[in-house]
Every structure is written in C-alpha cells, then in structure tokens.
Tab-separated table of C-alpha atoms and ligand atoms in Angstrom:
chain	number	residue	atom	x	y	z
K	1	MET	CA	9.086	3.325	-59.163
K	2	ILE	CA	6.164	1.564	-58.014
K	3	LYS	CA	4.752	2.714	-54.523
K	4	ALA	CA	2.341	1.888	-52.291
K	5	VAL	CA	-0.651	2.678	-53.589
K	6	ARG	CA	-2.086	6.275	-51.325
K	7	GLY	CA	-3.533	5.182	-47.798
K	8	THR	CA	-2.346	1.737	-47.821
K	9	ARG	CA	1.046	1.446	-46.295
K	10	ASP	CA	3.552	-2.007	-45.731
K	11	LEU	CA	3.497	-3.336	-42.117
K	12	LEU	CA	7.399	-3.566	-41.708
K	13	PRO	CA	9.481	-5.651	-39.494
K	14	PRO	CA	10.628	-5.281	-36.519
K	15	GLU	CA	7.082	-3.353	-36.066
K	16	THR	CA	5.122	-6.256	-37.579
K	17	ALA	CA	6.182	-8.106	-34.330
K	18	LEU	CA	3.749	-5.759	-32.159
K	19	TRP	CA	1.248	-6.839	-34.645
K	20	ASN	CA	1.535	-10.583	-33.579
K	21	PHE	CA	1.629	-9.721	-29.717
K	22	VAL	CA	-1.351	-7.714	-29.771
K	23	GLU	CA	-3.294	-10.364	-32.033
K	24	SER	CA	-2.029	-13.445	-29.566
K	25	ALA	CA	-3.163	-11.452	-26.359
K	26	VAL	CA	-6.354	-10.729	-28.324
K	27	ARG	CA	-7.162	-14.140	-28.868
K	28	ASP	CA	-5.971	-15.068	-25.274
K	29	VAL	CA	-7.787	-13.044	-23.542
K	30	PHE	CA	-11.319	-13.516	-25.912
K	31	ARG	CA	-10.767	-17.000	-25.114
K	32	ALA	CA	-11.307	-16.503	-21.977
K	33	TYR	CA	-14.118	-14.835	-22.771
K	34	ASN	CA	-15.685	-18.213	-24.777
K	35	PHE	CA	-15.537	-16.172	-28.052
K	36	GLN	CA	-14.420	-18.034	-31.267
K	37	GLU	CA	-12.693	-16.988	-34.214
K	38	ILE	CA	-14.797	-16.176	-37.819
K	39	ARG	CA	-13.487	-15.404	-40.700
K	40	THR	CA	-15.618	-13.755	-43.424
K	41	PRO	CA	-14.435	-12.824	-47.672
K	42	ILE	CA	-12.619	-9.734	-48.019
K	43	PHE	CA	-15.401	-8.631	-50.671
K	44	GLU	CA	-19.117	-9.013	-50.203
K	45	SER	CA	-22.449	-8.149	-52.122
K	46	THR	CA	-22.689	-4.488	-52.210
K	47	GLU	CA	-26.048	-4.395	-51.026
K	48	LEU	CA	-25.038	-6.002	-48.149
K	49	PHE	CA	-23.450	-2.804	-46.824
K	50	ALA	CA	-25.912	-0.717	-48.174
K	51	ARG	CA	-28.987	-2.573	-46.223
K	52	GLY	CA	-26.238	-3.204	-43.565
K	53	VAL	CA	-24.950	0.257	-43.095
K	54	GLY	CA	-26.810	2.238	-43.910
K	55	GLU	CA	-27.132	4.269	-47.760
K	56	GLU	CA	-26.717	7.583	-46.079
K	57	THR	CA	-23.804	7.138	-44.144
K	58	ASP	CA	-20.500	8.493	-45.066
K	59	ILE	CA	-18.944	4.834	-45.826
K	60	VAL	CA	-21.304	3.979	-48.299
K	61	ALA	CA	-22.534	7.293	-49.747
K	62	LYS	CA	-18.804	7.922	-50.391
K	63	GLU	CA	-16.107	5.709	-49.232
K	64	MET	CA	-16.381	2.696	-50.545
K	65	TYR	CA	-13.938	0.535	-53.357
K	66	THR	CA	-16.785	-0.802	-54.732
K	67	TRP	CA	-16.541	-2.580	-59.047
K	68	GLU	CA	-18.945	-3.796	-61.057
K	69	ASP	CA	-17.795	-7.934	-61.591
K	70	ARG	CA	-17.832	-9.418	-65.040
K	71	GLY	CA	-20.934	-11.958	-65.235
K	72	ARG	CA	-20.472	-15.792	-66.389
K	73	ALA	CA	-20.561	-14.721	-69.905
K	74	ASP	CA	-19.345	-11.585	-71.712
K	75	SER	CA	-23.058	-10.747	-72.157
K	76	ASP	CA	-24.206	-11.299	-68.865
K	77	LYS	CA	-24.502	-8.341	-66.334
K	78	GLY	CA	-22.192	-8.757	-63.529
K	79	GLN	CA	-22.592	-8.326	-59.893
K	80	SER	CA	-21.516	-4.977	-57.851
K	81	LEU	CA	-19.491	-6.018	-55.393
K	82	THR	CA	-17.676	-4.062	-52.747
K	83	LEU	CA	-14.335	-4.669	-50.339
K	84	ARG	CA	-15.656	-4.408	-46.715
K	85	PRO	CA	-15.656	-1.110	-45.177
K	86	GLU	CA	-16.637	-2.806	-41.832
K	87	ALA	CA	-16.664	-6.547	-40.793
K	88	THR	CA	-20.385	-6.147	-39.138
K	89	ALA	CA	-22.556	-6.713	-41.830
K	90	GLY	CA	-20.361	-9.860	-43.277
K	91	ILE	CA	-20.303	-11.593	-39.633
K	92	VAL	CA	-24.328	-11.155	-39.258
K	93	ARG	CA	-24.758	-12.655	-43.152
K	94	ALA	CA	-22.864	-15.204	-42.186
K	95	TYR	CA	-24.871	-15.853	-38.863
K	96	ILE	CA	-28.134	-15.481	-41.293
K	97	GLU	CA	-26.770	-18.312	-44.006
K	98	HIS	CA	-25.296	-21.087	-41.467
K	99	LYS	CA	-28.295	-20.477	-39.228
K	100	LEU	CA	-25.827	-19.770	-36.261
K	101	GLY	CA	-28.395	-18.510	-34.401
K	102	ASP	CA	-29.429	-22.555	-33.878
K	103	ARG	CA	-26.968	-22.828	-31.444
K	104	GLY	CA	-27.964	-19.968	-29.336
K	105	LEU	CA	-25.502	-17.679	-28.288
K	106	ASN	CA	-23.027	-16.823	-30.712
K	107	LYS	CA	-19.430	-15.393	-29.405
K	108	LEU	CA	-17.455	-14.216	-32.312
K	109	TYR	CA	-14.405	-12.413	-33.354
K	110	CYS	CA	-11.941	-11.876	-36.977
K	111	ILE	CA	-9.189	-9.786	-37.988
K	112	GLY	CA	-8.249	-8.472	-41.085
K	113	PRO	CA	-8.002	-5.541	-43.033
K	114	MET	CA	-10.872	-2.961	-43.740
K	115	PHE	CA	-11.286	-0.661	-46.732
K	116	ARG	CA	-12.394	2.956	-46.836
K	117	ARG	CA	-11.447	5.807	-49.385
K	118	GLU	CA	-11.524	8.591	-46.576
K	119	ARG	CA	-8.429	11.544	-46.643
K	120	PRO	CA	-5.082	9.415	-45.638
K	121	GLN	CA	-3.617	11.160	-42.275
K	122	LYS	CA	-1.568	10.056	-39.611
K	123	GLY	CA	-3.568	6.536	-38.003
K	124	ARG	CA	-6.230	7.504	-41.150
K	125	TYR	CA	-5.799	4.868	-43.839
K	126	ARG	CA	-7.206	3.634	-46.680
K	127	GLN	CA	-6.354	-0.285	-46.005
K	128	PHE	CA	-6.749	-0.715	-42.098
K	129	TYR	CA	-6.983	-3.542	-40.258
K	130	GLN	CA	-9.991	-4.082	-37.497
K	131	ILE	CA	-10.012	-6.499	-34.599
K	132	ASP	CA	-13.720	-6.950	-34.380
K	133	ALA	CA	-15.478	-9.247	-31.843
K	134	GLU	CA	-19.546	-9.528	-31.704
K	135	ILE	CA	-21.865	-11.309	-29.429
K	136	ILE	CA	-25.255	-12.305	-31.295
K	137	GLY	CA	-27.847	-14.931	-30.749
K	138	PRO	CA	-32.168	-15.480	-30.350
K	139	PRO	CA	-33.205	-12.802	-27.713
K	140	SER	CA	-34.051	-16.110	-25.863
K	141	ALA	CA	-30.614	-16.951	-25.446
K	142	GLY	CA	-30.386	-13.475	-23.483
K	143	SER	CA	-28.940	-11.434	-26.461
K	144	GLU	CA	-30.152	-8.329	-25.232
K	145	SER	CA	-29.504	-8.607	-21.846
K	146	PRO	CA	-27.187	-5.576	-20.141
K	147	ALA	CA	-25.175	-8.029	-18.844
K	148	ARG	CA	-23.953	-8.907	-22.262
K	149	ASP	CA	-23.173	-5.010	-22.888
K	150	ALA	CA	-21.066	-5.261	-19.621
K	151	GLU	CA	-19.482	-8.193	-20.491
K	152	VAL	CA	-17.973	-6.710	-23.690
K	153	LEU	CA	-16.498	-3.215	-22.488
K	154	GLU	CA	-14.951	-5.105	-19.342
K	155	MET	CA	-13.161	-7.353	-21.921
K	156	LEU	CA	-12.019	-4.379	-23.572
K	157	ALA	CA	-11.034	-2.680	-20.264
K	158	THR	CA	-8.963	-6.229	-19.459
K	159	LEU	CA	-7.393	-6.533	-23.152
K	160	LEU	CA	-6.145	-2.513	-22.665
K	161	ASP	CA	-4.449	-3.083	-19.384
K	162	ARG	CA	-3.537	-6.806	-20.646
K	163	LEU	CA	-1.131	-4.491	-23.655
K	164	GLY	CA	-0.141	-1.903	-21.185
K	165	ILE	CA	-2.128	0.660	-22.877
K	166	THR	CA	-2.447	3.133	-20.322
K	167	GLY	CA	-5.021	6.727	-20.019
K	168	TRP	CA	-7.562	5.225	-22.416
K	169	THR	CA	-11.565	6.833	-21.517
K	170	LEU	CA	-14.424	4.918	-22.051
K	171	GLU	CA	-17.523	6.849	-23.416
K	172	LEU	CA	-21.063	5.744	-23.266
K	173	ASN	CA	-23.533	6.486	-24.276
K	174	SER	CA	-27.476	5.555	-25.269
K	175	VAL	CA	-28.918	5.825	-28.559
K	176	GLY	CA	-31.975	4.363	-27.710
K	177	CYS	CA	-34.465	2.334	-29.805
K	178	PRO	CA	-35.970	3.296	-33.365
K	179	ASN	CA	-39.264	5.041	-31.896
K	180	ASP	CA	-36.887	7.021	-29.620
K	181	ARG	CA	-34.939	8.302	-32.773
K	182	VAL	CA	-38.097	8.962	-34.634
K	183	ALA	CA	-39.143	11.472	-32.024
K	184	PHE	CA	-35.259	12.691	-31.141
K	185	ASN	CA	-34.881	13.297	-34.935
K	186	GLU	CA	-38.334	15.571	-34.676
K	187	ALA	CA	-37.160	17.289	-32.191
K	188	LEU	CA	-33.453	17.967	-33.587
K	189	ARG	CA	-35.131	18.992	-37.369
K	190	LYS	CA	-37.119	21.886	-35.243
K	191	ALA	CA	-34.307	22.877	-33.316
K	192	LEU	CA	-32.351	23.007	-36.399
K	193	ASP	CA	-34.184	24.423	-38.617
K	194	PRO	CA	-33.736	28.349	-37.548
K	195	VAL	CA	-30.075	27.613	-37.063
K	196	LYS	CA	-29.085	25.762	-39.892
K	197	ASP	CA	-27.541	28.190	-42.404
K	198	LYS	CA	-25.240	29.110	-39.580
K	199	MET	CA	-23.571	25.588	-40.106
K	200	CYS	CA	-20.859	23.823	-42.061
K	201	ALA	CA	-22.306	22.500	-45.332
K	202	ASP	CA	-22.216	18.769	-43.637
K	203	CYS	CA	-24.380	20.117	-41.360
K	204	GLN	CA	-26.748	21.459	-43.479
K	205	ARG	CA	-26.729	18.164	-45.323
K	206	ARG	CA	-27.148	16.558	-42.656
K	207	ALA	CA	-29.997	18.709	-40.690
K	208	VAL	CA	-32.369	17.418	-44.075
K	209	THR	CA	-30.993	13.815	-44.158
K	210	ASN	CA	-29.992	12.481	-40.983
K	211	PRO	CA	-29.612	15.331	-38.003
K	212	LEU	CA	-28.437	12.829	-35.552
K	213	ARG	CA	-24.780	12.798	-37.758
K	214	VAL	CA	-24.647	16.861	-36.719
K	215	PHE	CA	-23.233	15.528	-33.810
K	216	ASP	CA	-20.211	14.226	-35.521
K	217	CYS	CA	-19.313	17.561	-36.428
K	218	LYS	CA	-15.939	18.723	-35.716
K	219	VAL	CA	-16.136	21.966	-37.018
K	220	PRO	CA	-15.094	24.424	-33.740
K	221	GLU	CA	-17.455	27.307	-35.140
K	222	ASP	CA	-20.732	24.912	-34.791
K	223	GLN	CA	-20.293	23.445	-31.050
K	224	PRO	CA	-22.237	26.161	-29.737
K	225	ILE	CA	-25.005	25.602	-31.858
K	226	ILE	CA	-24.652	22.194	-31.460
K	227	ASP	CA	-23.913	22.237	-27.717
K	228	ALA	CA	-27.555	24.073	-27.220
K	229	LEU	CA	-29.631	20.928	-29.307
K	230	PRO	CA	-31.719	18.492	-27.285
K	231	ARG	CA	-29.874	15.387	-26.315
K	232	ILE	CA	-30.914	11.735	-27.499
K	233	SER	CA	-30.985	10.960	-23.442
K	234	GLN	CA	-33.926	12.996	-22.893
K	235	PHE	CA	-36.348	11.046	-25.303
K	236	LEU	CA	-35.052	7.386	-24.005
K	237	ASP	CA	-38.109	5.387	-23.270
K	238	GLU	CA	-38.604	3.273	-20.238
K	239	GLY	CA	-37.120	-0.138	-21.457
K	240	CYS	CA	-33.957	1.687	-22.504
K	241	ARG	CA	-33.290	4.025	-19.832
K	242	LYS	CA	-33.641	0.825	-17.586
K	243	HIS	CA	-31.191	-1.095	-19.871
K	244	PHE	CA	-28.960	1.620	-20.022
K	245	GLU	CA	-28.376	1.865	-16.316
K	246	ALA	CA	-27.786	-1.734	-15.822
K	247	VAL	CA	-24.911	-1.704	-18.071
K	248	GLN	CA	-23.562	1.253	-15.625
K	249	GLU	CA	-24.740	-0.800	-12.631
K	250	ILE	CA	-22.534	-3.847	-13.837
K	251	LEU	CA	-19.585	-1.471	-14.666
K	252	THR	CA	-19.388	-0.079	-11.461
K	253	LYS	CA	-19.642	-2.763	-9.659
K	254	VAL	CA	-16.594	-4.686	-11.011
K	255	GLY	CA	-14.765	-1.295	-11.401
K	256	ILE	CA	-14.274	-0.530	-15.372
K	257	PRO	CA	-14.221	3.437	-14.764
K	258	PHE	CA	-16.572	5.363	-17.962
K	259	SER	CA	-17.863	8.941	-18.654
K	260	LEU	CA	-21.291	9.607	-20.198
K	261	ASN	CA	-20.806	11.451	-23.290
K	262	ASP	CA	-24.566	11.952	-24.843
K	263	ARG	CA	-22.987	13.401	-27.849
K	264	LEU	CA	-21.728	10.693	-29.159
K	265	VAL	CA	-24.040	8.947	-31.441
K	266	ARG	CA	-22.121	6.211	-33.978
K	267	GLY	CA	-21.798	6.359	-37.695
K	268	LEU	CA	-23.503	3.780	-38.830
K	269	ASP	CA	-27.691	3.527	-38.927
K	270	TYR	CA	-28.176	0.139	-37.384
K	271	TYR	CA	-27.193	1.301	-33.953
K	272	THR	CA	-29.563	0.648	-30.402
K	273	ARG	CA	-29.248	1.450	-27.489
K	274	THR	CA	-25.358	1.071	-25.381
K	275	ALA	CA	-22.910	2.632	-28.078
K	276	PHE	CA	-19.397	3.484	-26.438
K	277	GLU	CA	-15.641	3.933	-27.906
K	278	PHE	CA	-12.613	4.154	-26.157
K	279	THR	CA	-10.221	7.208	-26.742
K	280	HIS	CA	-6.216	7.631	-25.807
K	281	GLY	CA	-4.895	10.943	-25.817
K	282	ALA	CA	-1.185	9.907	-27.336
K	283	LEU	CA	-3.194	9.864	-30.727
K	284	GLY	CA	-3.655	12.941	-31.791
K	285	ALA	CA	-6.544	14.220	-33.454
K	286	GLN	CA	-7.684	10.290	-34.857
K	287	ASN	CA	-7.486	9.419	-31.255
K	288	ALA	CA	-10.614	6.612	-31.095
K	289	ILE	CA	-8.965	3.447	-30.785
K	290	LEU	CA	-12.025	1.562	-31.069
K	291	GLY	CA	-15.619	2.107	-30.839
K	292	GLY	CA	-18.843	-0.237	-31.043
K	293	GLY	CA	-22.642	-0.814	-29.491
K	294	ARG	CA	-25.813	-2.696	-30.312
K	295	TYR	CA	-27.744	-3.191	-33.108
K	296	ASP	CA	-30.573	-5.095	-32.076
K	297	GLY	CA	-32.516	-4.531	-35.727
K	298	LEU	CA	-29.403	-5.256	-37.941
K	299	SER	CA	-30.286	-9.585	-38.686
K	300	GLU	CA	-34.110	-8.390	-39.366
K	301	ALA	CA	-32.635	-5.373	-41.425
K	302	LEU	CA	-30.797	-8.149	-43.768
K	303	GLY	CA	-33.592	-10.487	-43.819
K	304	GLY	CA	-32.669	-12.738	-40.993
K	305	PRO	CA	-34.451	-13.716	-37.672
K	306	ALA	CA	-34.904	-11.320	-34.360
K	307	ALA	CA	-30.813	-11.229	-33.565
K	308	PRO	CA	-30.151	-8.604	-31.175
K	309	GLY	CA	-26.746	-8.141	-30.845
K	310	ILE	CA	-23.215	-5.981	-29.693
K	311	GLY	CA	-19.851	-6.116	-30.843
K	312	PHE	CA	-16.950	-3.689	-31.195
K	313	ALA	CA	-14.373	-2.789	-33.967
K	314	ILE	CA	-10.551	-1.899	-32.283
K	315	GLY	CA	-8.872	-0.046	-34.966
K	316	GLU	CA	-5.349	-2.468	-34.636
K	317	ASP	CA	-3.084	0.565	-36.756
K	318	ARG	CA	-3.889	2.822	-33.976
K	319	LEU	CA	-3.775	-0.071	-30.842
K	320	VAL	CA	-0.234	-0.815	-31.923
K	321	MET	CA	0.147	3.114	-32.359
K	322	SER	CA	-0.648	3.490	-28.671
K	323	LEU	CA	1.474	0.581	-27.791
K	324	GLN	CA	4.251	1.639	-28.953
K	325	GLU	CA	4.702	4.559	-25.812
K	326	SER	CA	3.735	1.116	-23.667
K	327	ALA	CA	6.437	-0.553	-21.608
K	328	SER	CA	4.920	-3.942	-22.063
K	329	ALA	CA	5.998	-4.026	-25.986
K	330	ALA	CA	9.383	-3.667	-24.943
K	331	GLY	CA	11.289	-6.970	-25.359
K	332	VAL	CA	8.162	-8.123	-28.161
K	333	VAL	CA	11.231	-7.866	-30.863
K	334	LYS	CA	13.113	-10.781	-30.887
K	335	LYS	CA	16.707	-10.672	-31.976
K	336	PRO	CA	18.528	-13.923	-32.537
K	337	ASP	CA	20.203	-15.757	-30.188
K	338	LEU	CA	23.219	-16.341	-32.622
K	339	TYR	CA	24.592	-16.555	-35.649
K	340	ILE	CA	26.362	-19.307	-37.088
K	341	ALA	CA	29.080	-19.160	-39.393
K	342	PRO	CA	30.443	-21.646	-41.850
K	343	LEU	CA	34.089	-20.891	-42.508
K	344	GLY	CA	35.804	-22.586	-45.541
K	345	ALA	CA	34.346	-25.195	-48.253
K	346	GLY	CA	32.170	-27.821	-47.418
K	347	MET	CA	31.301	-26.327	-44.071
K	348	ASN	CA	27.809	-24.996	-44.916
K	349	ALA	CA	26.589	-28.455	-44.687
K	350	GLU	CA	28.231	-29.669	-41.216
K	351	ALA	CA	26.546	-25.537	-40.610
K	352	ALA	CA	22.910	-26.344	-41.426
K	353	ARG	CA	23.268	-29.551	-39.091
K	354	LEU	CA	24.030	-27.678	-36.350
K	355	ALA	CA	21.516	-25.279	-36.841
K	356	ARG	CA	18.746	-27.516	-37.459
K	357	GLU	CA	19.939	-29.478	-33.947
K	358	LEU	CA	19.858	-25.977	-32.047
K	359	ARG	CA	16.510	-24.530	-33.506
K	360	ARG	CA	15.034	-27.738	-32.013
K	361	HIS	CA	15.836	-26.501	-28.708
K	362	ASP	CA	14.142	-23.082	-29.584
K	363	LEU	CA	16.663	-21.445	-30.484
K	364	VAL	CA	16.046	-18.520	-32.859
K	365	ALA	CA	19.788	-19.190	-35.232
K	366	ASP	CA	21.076	-17.251	-38.398
K	367	LEU	CA	23.017	-18.528	-40.970
K	368	GLY	CA	25.884	-17.932	-42.876
K	369	ASP	CA	27.503	-18.809	-45.890
K	370	GLU	CA	30.874	-20.944	-46.044
K	371	THR	CA	32.705	-18.508	-48.763
K	372	PHE	CA	32.186	-15.413	-45.963
K	373	ARG	CA	35.247	-14.512	-44.665
K	374	LEU	CA	35.483	-14.542	-40.736
K	375	LYS	CA	35.500	-10.815	-41.000
K	376	LYS	CA	32.060	-10.632	-43.041
K	377	SER	CA	30.517	-13.146	-40.629
K	378	PHE	CA	30.774	-10.806	-37.801
K	379	GLU	CA	29.954	-8.125	-39.787
K	380	ALA	CA	26.461	-9.967	-40.504
K	381	ALA	CA	25.930	-11.437	-36.877
K	382	THR	CA	26.465	-7.780	-35.908
K	383	LYS	CA	24.185	-6.329	-37.894
K	384	ALA	CA	21.200	-9.368	-37.433
K	385	GLY	CA	21.861	-8.260	-33.945
K	386	ALA	CA	22.667	-11.990	-32.953
K	387	LYS	CA	23.803	-12.187	-29.009
K	388	TYR	CA	26.548	-14.882	-29.707
K	389	ILE	CA	28.391	-15.901	-32.610
K	390	LEU	CA	29.346	-19.665	-33.175
K	391	ILE	CA	31.959	-20.907	-35.550
K	392	VAL	CA	31.760	-23.879	-37.844
K	393	GLY	CA	35.416	-24.366	-38.951
K	394	GLU	CA	37.059	-27.688	-40.087
K	395	ASN	CA	38.672	-28.044	-36.794
K	396	GLU	CA	35.663	-27.593	-34.525
K	397	VAL	CA	34.117	-30.262	-36.928
K	398	LYS	CA	37.091	-32.489	-36.093
K	399	THR	CA	36.749	-32.245	-32.611
K	400	ASP	CA	32.912	-31.653	-32.056
K	401	ALA	CA	33.620	-28.325	-30.289
K	402	PHE	CA	32.780	-24.863	-31.592
K	403	ALA	CA	33.841	-21.415	-30.818
K	404	LEU	CA	30.916	-19.650	-29.531
K	405	LYS	CA	31.880	-15.795	-28.687
K	406	ASN	CA	29.422	-13.770	-26.995
K	407	LEU	CA	29.388	-10.740	-29.429
K	408	ALA	CA	28.399	-8.321	-26.494
K	409	THR	CA	31.348	-8.668	-24.125
K	410	GLY	CA	33.579	-10.402	-26.629
K	411	ASP	CA	34.267	-13.691	-24.457
K	412	GLN	CA	35.055	-16.337	-26.457
K	413	ILE	CA	35.296	-20.216	-25.724
K	414	SER	CA	34.962	-23.712	-27.168
K	415	VAL	CA	31.758	-25.434	-26.274
K	416	PRO	CA	31.360	-29.340	-26.991
K	417	ARG	CA	28.089	-29.807	-29.348
K	418	ALA	CA	25.838	-31.407	-26.567
K	419	ASP	CA	26.578	-28.441	-24.474
K	420	LEU	CA	25.795	-26.004	-26.995
K	421	PRO	CA	22.248	-25.248	-26.388
K	422	ARG	CA	22.509	-25.036	-22.350
K	423	ARG	CA	25.404	-22.454	-22.884
K	424	ILE	CA	23.476	-20.428	-25.646
K	425	GLN	CA	20.385	-20.288	-23.714
K	426	GLU	CA	21.915	-19.255	-20.466
U	1	AMP	P1	-15.998	1.957	-37.103
U	1	AMP	O1	-15.679	0.881	-37.611
U	1	AMP	O2	-15.781	3.141	-37.767
U	1	AMP	O3	-16.870	1.853	-35.991
U	1	AMP	O4	-14.067	2.455	-36.293
U	1	AMP	C1	-13.598	1.454	-35.698
U	1	AMP	C2	-12.402	1.840	-34.820
U	1	AMP	O5	-11.416	1.594	-36.590
U	1	AMP	C3	-12.022	3.420	-35.040
U	1	AMP	O6	-11.879	3.476	-33.943
U	1	AMP	C4	-10.556	3.840	-35.268
U	1	AMP	O7	-9.719	3.106	-34.344
U	1	AMP	C5	-10.528	2.512	-36.719
U	1	AMP	N1	-10.611	3.041	-38.013
U	1	AMP	C6	-11.835	3.408	-38.531
U	1	AMP	N2	-11.507	3.811	-40.016
U	1	AMP	C7	-10.263	4.118	-40.091
U	1	AMP	C8	-9.119	4.490	-40.962
U	1	AMP	N3	-9.508	4.757	-41.491
U	1	AMP	N4	-7.716	4.077	-40.425
U	1	AMP	C9	-7.490	3.283	-39.281
U	1	AMP	N5	-8.204	3.223	-38.723
U	1	AMP	C10	-9.811	3.114	-38.671
C-alpha cells in the first residue's frame, strides 16, 4: 500500500469544514483592515531563501526541500529551486519585482502550504499551512510606524476572538536594529565564552555562529545559564526603545493584553525591532500558534528599495487544532438537509429534476439511485446524517406531492412540490 509521505497528511472531511471556517473568518477580518490577497509560487529560486531567511538559520541550513532543476537543453546546468519554507521572502520578492512600493502602503496576505524537513510530531509537519500577512511600503508611507505593529497585533487578537479561541497569550519583545545586535552579540559571546562548554551541542555551535539563537534552546539543563545572559532590552538604542514603547502604549490603549518576553528572538535573520508570538496552552509542546515581527531591512537585503515591513505567519494546522475545543466551531460541520430517494425504474430523472429545484433554494441535497430498495435508501440517508428523506416514486410523481420523512422523529407527511422548500427549511 502506498501511504502519504512521512510528515505530510491528508486533511479529511469533516475537519476540512473547520479549515474553511478559519479561512473565511481570516478573509473577513483581514478585509476590515484593508488587506488584499497575494498568491506567490510554491517554489522559488534557492537563493531567495538563502538571502531572505539567512544561511545560518536552521531552516536554510537543514530543513529546505531543494533540488536542481533540469536546464533547457540536456547540457544546461539547471537552476537550484526550493519549496518555500515560509512566505515572507516570496512576498517581498514580488513586492520588489512588481514595484508594489509605487502604490504606497501594501497590506498583503496569503494562505497556503509551506515545506520544512523537521522531525514530525503532533503539531509539526513537513508540509504545513500558514496564513501569512505583511504590511510593507516605502518609509514615506508610514511603513515604519509603531502604529502598524499595533494594528497587526490588534488584528490578530480580533481574529482569535472571532474564532472563539480563548486563553491565548501574546508575548512581545524588541530585537532592536542591526547596530544594537552587533553590540549585543559581542556581549553574548563574551558571556557565553566561559560557560558554553557546559551547554548542549546546538548551543556550543550557536555560541560561535549566532549567539542570539541560544535563546531558542529548550534543553532544561541549559536554562539557568541562559537566564543569566545579558538581554537585548539592555542594548536598544534610543530610536528602538521609543518605537517599542509606542507599540506598547497603543496596545494598552486599545485593550490588548500582552506580556514582555525578552528571551523572544525570532528564528529568522531579517527581523528588526518588534518580535512577537501568540501561544496557546492547549497545544502541548508545539504551543506557538503564530509568530511575526518587523523586518525593516529585508527588501534591501534582496536588492530592492527601502521598504520597512511587519508581518506574521499563523500556523493554520495549529489554529485548527486549538479550534476543535472552541464552541464557535460547533455547527461548522454541515449535514445534508435531505436525502432524495428515487424509487423504481425511471425515477432517477424525476429525482434529479426535484434535486435541481431544491438545491436552487440553497438546500443541501444528497441523491440516491432508482435501483435502491427503500431500506437501502433509508440506511444511506441515515449514514449521510440527513435531516429528511424524500421519496420519489411513481405515485408521488403522478400526484406531484412527495413523501417527506423526518429521520429523527419518524414523522412522515405528503408535501406538494411547491411547498417542499419551505417545509424542509422550517
Ligand atoms: P515561523 O515561520 O517559524 O515563524 O512559524 C510561524 C508559525 O507557523 C508557528 O508559530 C507555527 O504555528 C507554524 N509552524 C512552523 N513550523 C511548523 C511545522 N513544521 N508544522 C506545523 N506548523 C508549523
């Protein structure tokens, strides 16, 4: 038997109804903030991610699905391509390529699959889905303003509330500017030097290549060492500190609760200033529903114009998981209103005509087959979870009135064709 590849999975009904519920809430909420959809390719040139995400990140170093494409002619060397591991790099590439900055401020979102070769576990897959949104534009359009950071965070709180997801926590930090980080990295290296030999293998490597990443460590024995390290908050310059304070001030005014977490550093190189994460208690070890932050230097790193931006990626798999406990998701899975049972030769056509009429009235109708005996039709209707069964036999067609039976109560009545939609909708 051929099975789905490790780390990938089929999203099956009825759960897919929850995915649609999430996506339509996302579209509604984002619309109110004037976000518009962008759809970028699922694969891009490898160089985009190497430059946009950073060669030293786990994603680029270990987790990408990369292959060499065939050239045009057999002798051509192909281009190196990669399945997108995240969405921001592709969106910023499109921003540069199509000169979207000429339109001023852009609010863009996309929904789709991402690919990372991580170790699969509950809430962590190799093909997973992200809902990604970005605000990006030239500085003159206000893209650098702390008002944008607060707007994005307030939108996320609104979305989670709308989905009925309670018990989330917003953790907030500022990772400063590249300048601040030079000084911070220096201080970190100094502090790590005498203690790094006592740390895990990953941290020993990070201490040399990218000390900031030590804060991502989850190994319990390393935590006391990490707790004693200097913090980025001590290294923010005046501009970054003011920016961060302004974000917090707006959030407080609009009533979005948050907690400061100065250990929060993002796994991607291009982040500046605000970094954030929403977590949810019910998710277990992989408890981050979404993460994001500012990336003021990304466009320039990709050869584009100055285009500060802020964005986030929601893990849709995890959002749906936390939704399964939410009351607002109840009733999302829709059962058919009725099952139409043609009874006897020639009745398929009559049933099809009736089904067509009823579906035009927005009724959800399932349809059987004239070769089914009545007992089999009843079983099929029950299995489908239909509210009613409607019998289309020779007698019914002759009188133009049909036997309608409520499957829960067992009540059966004969209903004239014209009254059917109203009777079933009631
Ligand atoms: P990141 O792009 O790493 O900042 O991740 C943003 C969000 O995507 C995380 O908070 C998770 O909810 C989700 N996510 C990241 N990696 C995975 C994965 N391998 N499987 C499922 N969800 C993921």
